[in-house]
Every structure is written in structure tokens, then in C-alpha cells.
Coordinates of C-alpha atoms and ligand atoms in Angstrom, one line a residue:
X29 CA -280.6 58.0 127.5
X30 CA -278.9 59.4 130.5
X31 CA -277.6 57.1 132.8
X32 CA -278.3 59.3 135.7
X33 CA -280.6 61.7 135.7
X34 CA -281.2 64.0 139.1
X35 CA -284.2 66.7 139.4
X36 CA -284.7 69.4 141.6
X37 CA -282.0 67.7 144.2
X38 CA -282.1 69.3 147.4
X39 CA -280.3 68.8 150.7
X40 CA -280.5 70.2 154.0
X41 CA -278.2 69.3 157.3
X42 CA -280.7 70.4 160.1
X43 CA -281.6 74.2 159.2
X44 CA -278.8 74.4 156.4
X45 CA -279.9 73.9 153.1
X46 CA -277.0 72.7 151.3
X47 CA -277.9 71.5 147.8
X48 CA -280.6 74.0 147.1
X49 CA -282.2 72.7 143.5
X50 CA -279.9 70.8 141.8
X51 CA -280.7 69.4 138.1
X52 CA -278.6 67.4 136.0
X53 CA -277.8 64.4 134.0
X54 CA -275.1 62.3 133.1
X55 CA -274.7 60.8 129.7
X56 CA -272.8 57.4 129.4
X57 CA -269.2 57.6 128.1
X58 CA -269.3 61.6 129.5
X59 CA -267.0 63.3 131.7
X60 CA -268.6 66.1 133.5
X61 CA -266.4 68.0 135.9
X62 CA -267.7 69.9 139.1
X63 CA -266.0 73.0 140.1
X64 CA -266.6 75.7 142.5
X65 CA -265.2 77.6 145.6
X66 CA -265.0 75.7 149.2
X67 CA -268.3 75.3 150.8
X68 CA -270.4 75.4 147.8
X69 CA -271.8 71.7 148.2
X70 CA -269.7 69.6 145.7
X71 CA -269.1 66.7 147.8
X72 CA -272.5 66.8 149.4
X73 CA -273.6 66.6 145.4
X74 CA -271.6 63.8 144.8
X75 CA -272.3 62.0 148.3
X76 CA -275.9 62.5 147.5
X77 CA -275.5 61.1 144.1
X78 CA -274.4 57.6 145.3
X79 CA -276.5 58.0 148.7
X80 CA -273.5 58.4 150.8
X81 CA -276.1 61.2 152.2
X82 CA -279.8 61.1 151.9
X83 CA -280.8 63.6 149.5
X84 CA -283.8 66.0 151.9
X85 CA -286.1 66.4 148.5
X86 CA -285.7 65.6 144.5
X87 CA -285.5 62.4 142.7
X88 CA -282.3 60.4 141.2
X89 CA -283.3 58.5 138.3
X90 CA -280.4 55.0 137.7
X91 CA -281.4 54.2 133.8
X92 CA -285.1 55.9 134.0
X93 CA -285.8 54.6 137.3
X94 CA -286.1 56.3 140.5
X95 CA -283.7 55.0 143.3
X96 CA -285.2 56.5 146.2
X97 CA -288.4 55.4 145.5
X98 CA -289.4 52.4 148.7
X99 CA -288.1 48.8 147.3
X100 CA -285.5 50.1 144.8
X101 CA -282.0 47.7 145.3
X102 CA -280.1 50.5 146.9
X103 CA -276.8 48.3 147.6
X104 CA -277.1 47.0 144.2
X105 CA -277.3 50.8 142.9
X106 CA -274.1 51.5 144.8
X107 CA -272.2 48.7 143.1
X108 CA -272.8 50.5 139.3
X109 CA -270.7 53.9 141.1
X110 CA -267.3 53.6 142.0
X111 CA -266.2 56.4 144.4
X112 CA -262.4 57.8 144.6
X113 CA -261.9 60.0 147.6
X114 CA -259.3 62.4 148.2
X115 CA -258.3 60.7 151.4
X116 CA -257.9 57.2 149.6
X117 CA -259.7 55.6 152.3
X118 CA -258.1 52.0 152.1
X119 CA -258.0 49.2 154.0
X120 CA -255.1 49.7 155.9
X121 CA -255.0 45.8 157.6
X122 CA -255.5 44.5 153.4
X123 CA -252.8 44.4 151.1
X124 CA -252.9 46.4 147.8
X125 CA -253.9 43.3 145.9
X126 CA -256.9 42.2 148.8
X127 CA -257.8 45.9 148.8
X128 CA -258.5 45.4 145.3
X129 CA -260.1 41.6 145.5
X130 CA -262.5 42.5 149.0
X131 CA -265.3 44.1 147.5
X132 CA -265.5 41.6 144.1
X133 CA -265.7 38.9 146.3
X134 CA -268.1 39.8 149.5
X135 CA -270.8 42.0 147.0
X136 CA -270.4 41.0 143.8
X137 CA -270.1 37.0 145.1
X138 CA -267.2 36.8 142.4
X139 CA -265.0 33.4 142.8
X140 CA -261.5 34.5 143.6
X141 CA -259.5 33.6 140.7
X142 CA -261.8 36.3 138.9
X143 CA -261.3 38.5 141.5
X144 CA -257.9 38.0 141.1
X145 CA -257.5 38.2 137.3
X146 CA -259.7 41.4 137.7
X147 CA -257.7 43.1 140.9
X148 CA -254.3 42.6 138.5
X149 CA -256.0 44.1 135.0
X150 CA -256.6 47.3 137.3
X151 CA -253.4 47.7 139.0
X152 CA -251.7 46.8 135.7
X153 CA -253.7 50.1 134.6
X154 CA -252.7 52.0 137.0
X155 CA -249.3 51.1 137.2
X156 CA -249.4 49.7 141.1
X157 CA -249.4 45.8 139.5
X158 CA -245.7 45.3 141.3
X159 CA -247.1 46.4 144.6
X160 CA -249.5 44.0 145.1
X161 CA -247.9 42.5 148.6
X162 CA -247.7 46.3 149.8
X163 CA -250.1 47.6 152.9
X164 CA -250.9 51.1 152.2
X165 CA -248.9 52.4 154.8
X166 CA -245.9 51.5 152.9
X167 CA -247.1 53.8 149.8
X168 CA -246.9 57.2 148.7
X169 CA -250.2 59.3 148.4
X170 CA -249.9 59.1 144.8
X171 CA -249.4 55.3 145.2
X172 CA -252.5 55.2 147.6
X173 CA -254.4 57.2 145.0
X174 CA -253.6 54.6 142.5
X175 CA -254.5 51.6 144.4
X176 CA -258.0 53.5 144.7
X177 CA -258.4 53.9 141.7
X178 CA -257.7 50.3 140.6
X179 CA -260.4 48.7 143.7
X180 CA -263.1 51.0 142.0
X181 CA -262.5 50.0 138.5
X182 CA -262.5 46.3 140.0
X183 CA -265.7 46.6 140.8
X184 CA -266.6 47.6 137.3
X185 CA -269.0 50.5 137.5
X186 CA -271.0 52.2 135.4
X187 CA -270.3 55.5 136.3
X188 CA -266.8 56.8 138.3
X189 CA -267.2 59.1 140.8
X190 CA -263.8 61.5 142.6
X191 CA -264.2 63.7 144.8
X192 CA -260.8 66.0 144.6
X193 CA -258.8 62.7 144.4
X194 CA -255.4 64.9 144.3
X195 CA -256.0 68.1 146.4
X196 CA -254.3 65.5 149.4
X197 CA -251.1 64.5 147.1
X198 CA -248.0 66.2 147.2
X199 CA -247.5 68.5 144.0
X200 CA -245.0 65.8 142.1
X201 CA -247.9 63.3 142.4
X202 CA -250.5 65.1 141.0
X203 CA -249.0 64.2 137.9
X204 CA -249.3 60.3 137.5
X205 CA -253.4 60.3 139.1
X206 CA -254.5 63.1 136.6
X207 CA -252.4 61.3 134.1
X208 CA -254.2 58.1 134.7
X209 CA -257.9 59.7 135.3
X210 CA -256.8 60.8 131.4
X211 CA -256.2 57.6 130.1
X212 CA -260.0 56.5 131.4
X213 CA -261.6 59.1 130.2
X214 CA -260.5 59.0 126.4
X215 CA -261.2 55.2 127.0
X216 CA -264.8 56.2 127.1
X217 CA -265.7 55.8 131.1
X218 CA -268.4 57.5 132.4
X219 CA -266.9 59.8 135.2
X220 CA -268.2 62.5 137.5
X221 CA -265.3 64.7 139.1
X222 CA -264.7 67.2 141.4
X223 CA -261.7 69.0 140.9
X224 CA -259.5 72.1 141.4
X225 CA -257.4 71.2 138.7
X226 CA -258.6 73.5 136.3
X227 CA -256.2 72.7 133.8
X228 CA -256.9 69.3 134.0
X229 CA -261.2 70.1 133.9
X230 CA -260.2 72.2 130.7
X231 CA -258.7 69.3 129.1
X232 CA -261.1 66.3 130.1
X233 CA -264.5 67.8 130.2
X234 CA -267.4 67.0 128.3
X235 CA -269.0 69.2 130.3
X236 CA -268.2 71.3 133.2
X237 CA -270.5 72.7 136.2
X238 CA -269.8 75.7 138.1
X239 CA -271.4 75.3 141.5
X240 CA -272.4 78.1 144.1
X241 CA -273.8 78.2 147.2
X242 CA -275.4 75.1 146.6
X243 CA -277.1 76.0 143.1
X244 CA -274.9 74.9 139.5
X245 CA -274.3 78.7 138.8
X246 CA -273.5 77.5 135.0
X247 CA -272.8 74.8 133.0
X248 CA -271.0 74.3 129.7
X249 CA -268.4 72.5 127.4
X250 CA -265.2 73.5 128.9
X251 CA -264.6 76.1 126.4
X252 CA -268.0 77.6 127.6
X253 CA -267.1 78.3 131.4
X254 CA -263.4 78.1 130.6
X255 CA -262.8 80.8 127.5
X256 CA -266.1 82.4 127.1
X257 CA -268.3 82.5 130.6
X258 CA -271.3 84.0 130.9
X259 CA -272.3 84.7 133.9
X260 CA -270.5 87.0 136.8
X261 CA -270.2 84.4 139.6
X262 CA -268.1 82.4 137.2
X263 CA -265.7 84.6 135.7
X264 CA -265.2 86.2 139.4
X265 CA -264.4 82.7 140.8
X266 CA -261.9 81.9 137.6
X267 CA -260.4 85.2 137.9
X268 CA -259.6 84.2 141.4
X269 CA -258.4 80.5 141.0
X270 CA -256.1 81.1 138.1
X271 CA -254.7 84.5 139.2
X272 CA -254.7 83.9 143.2
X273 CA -253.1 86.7 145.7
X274 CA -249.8 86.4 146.3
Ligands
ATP4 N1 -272.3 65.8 157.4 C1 -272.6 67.2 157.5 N2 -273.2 67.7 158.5 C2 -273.4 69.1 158.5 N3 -273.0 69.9 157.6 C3 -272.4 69.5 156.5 C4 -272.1 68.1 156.4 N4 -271.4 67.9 155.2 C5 -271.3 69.1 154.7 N5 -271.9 70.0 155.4 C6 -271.9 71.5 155.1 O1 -272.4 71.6 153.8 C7 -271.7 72.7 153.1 C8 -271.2 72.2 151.8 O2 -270.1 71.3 152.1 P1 -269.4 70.5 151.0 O3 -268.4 69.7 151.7 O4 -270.4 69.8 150.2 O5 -268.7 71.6 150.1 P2 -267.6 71.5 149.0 O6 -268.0 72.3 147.9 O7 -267.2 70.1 148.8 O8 -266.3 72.2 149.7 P3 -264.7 71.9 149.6 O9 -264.3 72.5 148.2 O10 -264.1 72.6 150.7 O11 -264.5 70.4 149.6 C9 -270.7 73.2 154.1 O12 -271.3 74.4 154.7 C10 -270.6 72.1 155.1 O13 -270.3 72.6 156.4
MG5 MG1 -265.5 68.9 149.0

């Protein structure tokens, strides 16, 4: 079964429909990469998905059950979805390692020797385990990114969600974050991603969705929309990612 299931999402900011009808699942252990020009209502998607936004119309089904419907544990649903921004969005007055241990200990009530032991597995993962003392000032974006990366994993969610987690890094540390969003997806995570990197989509994807103008245009494996797309939208938008104008 899917672990998250949307139908016929739709999402309007006053007169502006956004998210027009959007249908999808999300199988456990997948990786299903979003793509598509500026404007086109990615992050709104995935802001939607984890009710950052309200979704206007259209259900969201966490495991078969609908979490919009009146009653549902919406703060417990947010705790299964770990969400990696592209502007890090730390806690600039925490530490690396109390950036990591904040949200274990205030929502999931873990005792802080967990916390702890759980903070450090992460950063170890991520490579940001001898930076534990650092404020996030003191880091790189890459770094930043990292640390990010390791507080939603602390967490332990069921699904990770990134919204273009390296579109604000400088070029030599787009590397080590895509590298490391890698190494969790062959470890069998379930992650939803937004991404430029088509290189990076190509390589990682179970599954890739093309979105435009607030509709998924097409959707595919990644040799589908990559090698062999079918529909015009899609090859145009390729054709001008991968070969821009000088
Ligand atoms: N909070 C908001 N209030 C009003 N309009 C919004 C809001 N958030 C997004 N929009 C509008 O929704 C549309 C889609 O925006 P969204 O950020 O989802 O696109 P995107 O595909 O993520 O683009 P990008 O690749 O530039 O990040 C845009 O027209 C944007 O102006
Ligand atoms: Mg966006």
C-alpha cells in the first residue's frame, strides 16, 4: 500500500489556482523526484503534502486514512515527514548538536540521552558529527545543508521531503548534499524531492514527475521522461534545462 496517497489535490491563493488537480501516490522505500519550470507549483505540492499550506479541495490519505478529515492528529502526521528546505532554516541561537536534539525532545517526549545517541547517528551520516559545538552561522551552506538533513532524519520519518535543498549552495557543495541524499536513497528511505538537478533525478528516481502550470504534465521512471518523453511540454522544458541559452 501507498504510504501517501493524494487525489484530485487542488490549491488556490485567493483567485489563483495553483495546484489545479493533482493525483499521486507514494510507495514506501520510493524516491519520486518533482521537476518542472519556476512557478509551476512544486513547493506549493510539497507544502501541501505536509500541510505547511492548506490544500483548497482533494484528499491526502497517511496509510489509507484521510488527514484532513476533522479529528485526524495533524501534528502527529507532521512528525512521520521530515522536510529539508533549500534555505536550511536552522536554529540559528542552537548549536548543530541541539538543532538536532530540539524536536526529539519537545514532540516526540524522547529522554535526552536518546536524543543524543540519535542527534550523533545522524550527523555521523552526514558527516557534520565533529561539528556538533558549531552555531550555524559558523558553517558553510553545504554544512548547513547537512545539519538539516541530520535534524530531519532525527526525527525518524516515514517519508523525507526537499524542496531544492541545493539550488542555494555554492556549485562545489552541491557535491557532498546530493552525494549524501544518494546514500539514503539506495538505503531504502522514502523521499519526495524537488530538484533541478536533473542529473542527479536521472540517477535516483523511482519515479519522476514533470509538473506544469500546476497539473503533473507526465510522470515516469526516469528513463521515461529522461530518454524517451512523450509528451511536448516535457521534451520542450528538457530541451531547455539541459541545453540553456548562452
Ligand atoms: N503563499 C503564497 N501566496 C500567494 N501566492 C503564492 C504563495 N505561494 C506560492 N504562490 C504562487 O503559487 C505559484 C506557484 O509557486 P511555487 O512556489 O509552488 O512554484 P515552484 O514550482 O516551486 O517554483 P520555483 O521553481 O521557482 O521554486 C506562483 O505563482 C506563486 O506566486
Ligand atoms: Mg519552489
Amino acid at each position: 500500500m501507498s504510504i501517501i496517497q493524494i487525489e484530485h489535490l487542488k490549491k488556490s491563493f485567493g483567485d489563483n489556482l495553483v495546484l489545479k488537480d493533482i493525483s499521486m501516490n507514494v510507495n514506501k522505500g520510493e524516491v519520486v523526484t518533482i521537476i518542472g519550470a519556476s512557478g509551476s507549483g512544486k513547493s506549493t505540492f510539497l507544502r501541501c503534502i505536509n500541510l505547511l499550506e492548506t490544500p483548497t479541495d482533494g484528499k491526502i490519505l497517511y496509510n489509507g486514512e484521510n488527514v484532513l478529515a476533522p479529528g485526524y492528529d495533524l501534528p502527529k502526521y507532521r512528525t512521520h515527514l521530515g522536510m529539508v528546505f533549500q534555505s536550511f532554516n536552522l536554529f540559528n541561537n542552537l548549536n548543530v548538536l541541539q538543532n538536532c536534539m530540539t524536536g526529539q525532545l519537545t514532540v516526540l517526549k524522547r529522554d535526552e540521552k536518546t536524543a543524543r545517541a540519535t542527534a550523533l547517528e545522524n550527523l555521523k551520516k552526514v558527516g557534520m558529527d565533529r561539528f556538533i559545538d558549531a552555531k550555524p552561522a559558523q558553517l558553510s551552506g553545504g554544512q548547513k545543508q547537512r545539519v538539516a538533513i541530520a535534524r530531519a532524519l532525527s526525527m525518524d520519518p516515514e517519508v523525507m521531503l526537499f524542496d531544492e535543498p541545493t539550488s542555494a549552495l555554492d556549485p562545489e557543495m552541491v557535491g557532498d548534499v546530493l552525494g549524501i541524499m544518494k546514500e539514503l536513497a539506495n538505503s531504502g528511505l522514502t523521499m519526495v524531492i524537488v530538484t533541478h538537478e536533473m542529473a542527479f533525478a536521472k540517477e535516483v528516481s523511482d519515479r519522476v514527475i514533470f509538473m506544469d502550470k500546476g497539473l503533473i504534465a507526465e510522470e515516469g521512471t526516469a528513463d521515461d521522461i529522461f530518454i524517451h518523453p512523450k509528451e511536448a511540454r516535457t521534451k520542450e522544458f528538457l530541451h531547455r534545462v539541459l541545453h540553456p541559452e548562452p
